[in-house]
Short mmCIF file of the C-alpha atoms (twelve columns), coordinates in Angstrom:
data_MODEL
# 
_entry.id   MODEL 
# 
loop_
_atom_site.group_PDB 
_atom_site.id 
_atom_site.type_symbol 
_atom_site.label_atom_id 
_atom_site.label_alt_id 
_atom_site.label_comp_id 
_atom_site.label_asym_id 
_atom_site.label_seq_id 
_atom_site.Cartn_x 
_atom_site.Cartn_y 
_atom_site.Cartn_z 
_atom_site.pdbx_PDB_model_num 
ATOM 1  C CA . ASP A 1  8.422  -4.820  -26.520 1 
ATOM 2  C CA . GLU A 2  5.472  -5.551  -23.466 1 
ATOM 3  C CA . CYS A 3  6.953  -4.638  -20.175 1 
ATOM 4  C CA . PRO A 4  8.273  -8.690  -18.268 1 
ATOM 5  C CA . SER A 5  5.485  -10.600 -16.733 1 
ATOM 6  C CA . THR A 6  8.161  -12.662 -13.906 1 
ATOM 7  C CA . TYR A 7  10.600 -10.763 -11.790 1 
ATOM 8  C CA . SER A 8  9.650  -6.831  -12.148 1 
ATOM 9  C CA . PHE A 9  7.862  -6.344  -8.571  1 
ATOM 10 C CA . PRO A 10 8.632  -4.195  -7.118  1 
ATOM 11 C CA . SER A 11 12.199 -2.328  -8.843  1 
ATOM 12 C CA . GLY A 12 14.971 -3.062  -6.730  1 
ATOM 13 C CA . HIS A 13 16.409 -0.096  -9.146  1 
ATOM 14 C CA . ALA A 14 14.139 2.168   -7.571  1 
ATOM 15 C CA . ALA A 15 14.478 0.590   -4.066  1 
ATOM 16 C CA . VAL A 16 18.296 1.220   -4.185  1 
ATOM 17 C CA . ALA A 17 18.364 5.027   -5.605  1 
ATOM 18 C CA . PHE A 18 15.728 5.457   -3.213  1 
ATOM 19 C CA . THR A 19 17.499 4.735   -0.102  1 
ATOM 20 C CA . PHE A 20 20.430 5.649   -1.046  1 
ATOM 21 C CA . ALA A 21 18.346 9.646   -1.541  1 
ATOM 22 C CA . THR A 22 17.389 9.198   1.708   1 
ATOM 23 C CA . ILE A 23 19.857 8.089   3.489   1 
ATOM 24 C CA . SER A 24 21.517 11.488  1.819   1 
ATOM 25 C CA . PHE A 25 18.516 13.636  2.639   1 
ATOM 26 C CA . LEU A 26 18.245 12.785  6.297   1 
ATOM 27 C CA . ASN A 27 22.460 12.793  7.051   1 
ATOM 28 C CA . ARG A 28 21.949 16.203  4.923   1 
ATOM 29 C CA . GLY A 29 25.068 18.595  6.045   1 
ATOM 30 C CA . SER A 30 25.391 20.933  3.232   1 
ATOM 31 C CA . TRP A 31 23.247 21.056  -0.173  1 
ATOM 32 C CA . VAL A 32 24.513 17.915  -1.626  1 
ATOM 33 C CA . TYR A 33 21.712 16.252  0.136   1 
ATOM 34 C CA . LEU A 34 19.399 17.837  -2.926  1 
ATOM 35 C CA . LEU A 35 20.690 15.899  -5.595  1 
ATOM 36 C CA . PRO A 36 20.005 12.272  -4.792  1 
ATOM 37 C CA . PHE A 37 16.381 12.438  -4.985  1 
ATOM 38 C CA . PRO A 38 16.335 14.006  -8.739  1 
ATOM 39 C CA . LEU A 39 18.894 11.067  -9.616  1 
ATOM 40 C CA . ALA A 40 16.332 8.439   -7.641  1 
ATOM 41 C CA . PHE A 41 13.163 10.569  -10.028 1 
ATOM 42 C CA . LEU A 42 15.427 9.525   -12.830 1 
ATOM 43 C CA . VAL A 43 15.979 6.000   -12.158 1 
ATOM 44 C CA . CYS A 44 12.468 5.518   -11.739 1 
ATOM 45 C CA . LEU A 45 11.698 6.752   -15.026 1 
ATOM 46 C CA . SER A 46 14.355 5.334   -17.094 1 
ATOM 47 C CA . ARG A 47 13.140 2.333   -15.838 1 
ATOM 48 C CA . ILE A 48 9.831  2.718   -17.381 1 
ATOM 49 C CA . PHE A 49 10.695 4.489   -20.342 1 
ATOM 50 C CA . LEU A 50 12.880 1.561   -21.268 1 
ATOM 51 C CA . ASN A 51 10.376 -1.388  -20.877 1 
ATOM 52 C CA . PHE A 52 11.431 -3.042  -17.744 1 
ATOM 53 C CA . HIS A 53 8.979  -2.165  -15.136 1 
ATOM 54 C CA . HIS A 54 5.372  -0.749  -14.748 1 
ATOM 55 C CA . PRO A 55 4.883  2.389   -13.841 1 
ATOM 56 C CA . ILE A 56 3.856  0.968   -10.111 1 
ATOM 57 C CA . ASP A 57 6.437  -1.431  -9.858  1 
ATOM 58 C CA . VAL A 58 9.095  1.753   -9.771  1 
ATOM 59 C CA . VAL A 59 6.431  3.329   -6.623  1 
ATOM 60 C CA . ALA A 60 6.187  0.434   -4.992  1 
ATOM 61 C CA . GLY A 61 10.449 0.432   -4.959  1 
ATOM 62 C CA . SER A 62 10.357 3.802   -4.188  1 
ATOM 63 C CA . GLY A 63 8.161  3.455   -1.397  1 
ATOM 64 C CA . ILE A 64 10.200 0.487   -0.213  1 
ATOM 65 C CA . GLY A 65 13.175 2.532   -0.566  1 
ATOM 66 C CA . LEU A 66 11.700 5.307   1.742   1 
ATOM 67 C CA . ILE A 67 11.385 2.817   4.619   1 
ATOM 68 C CA . VAL A 68 14.389 0.820   4.493   1 
ATOM 69 C CA . GLY A 69 16.331 4.477   5.131   1 
ATOM 70 C CA . VAL A 70 14.788 5.913   7.421   1 
ATOM 71 C CA . LEU A 71 14.600 2.454   9.368   1 
ATOM 72 C CA . PHE A 72 18.693 3.309   8.655   1 
ATOM 73 C CA . LYS A 73 18.794 6.073   10.165  1 
ATOM 74 C CA . GLU A 74 17.167 5.365   12.891  1 
ATOM 75 C CA . LEU A 75 19.008 1.561   13.714  1 
ATOM 76 C CA . GLY A 76 22.467 4.017   13.499  1 
ATOM 77 C CA . ARG A 77 20.628 5.944   16.043  1 
ATOM 78 C CA . LYS A 78 19.613 3.285   18.220  1 
ATOM 79 C CA . ILE A 79 23.004 1.836   18.118  1 
ATOM 80 C CA . LYS A 80 24.739 5.666   17.972  1 
ATOM 81 C CA . LEU A 81 26.649 5.517   14.418  1 
ATOM 82 C CA . VAL A 82 24.272 8.788   13.930  1 
ATOM 83 C CA . LYS A 83 23.394 11.637  15.588  1 
# 
């Protein structure tokens, strides 16, 4: 089987996983904040190994997730939701 040729760039799963991991990391309060990044990495690997995405798809999705996570953290800080 080949990777799909449509609707695969970027990986939405990777973007969501890394957004969650980034927000968790930036709002760390205990050791649990370290767990989401390895899990997000495993999500990315699963998308590649299951032939749903090419590596560049998950790299782009991961980058988007990191950026969105930082932007949401800053947005929360601006509207006084987080410290």
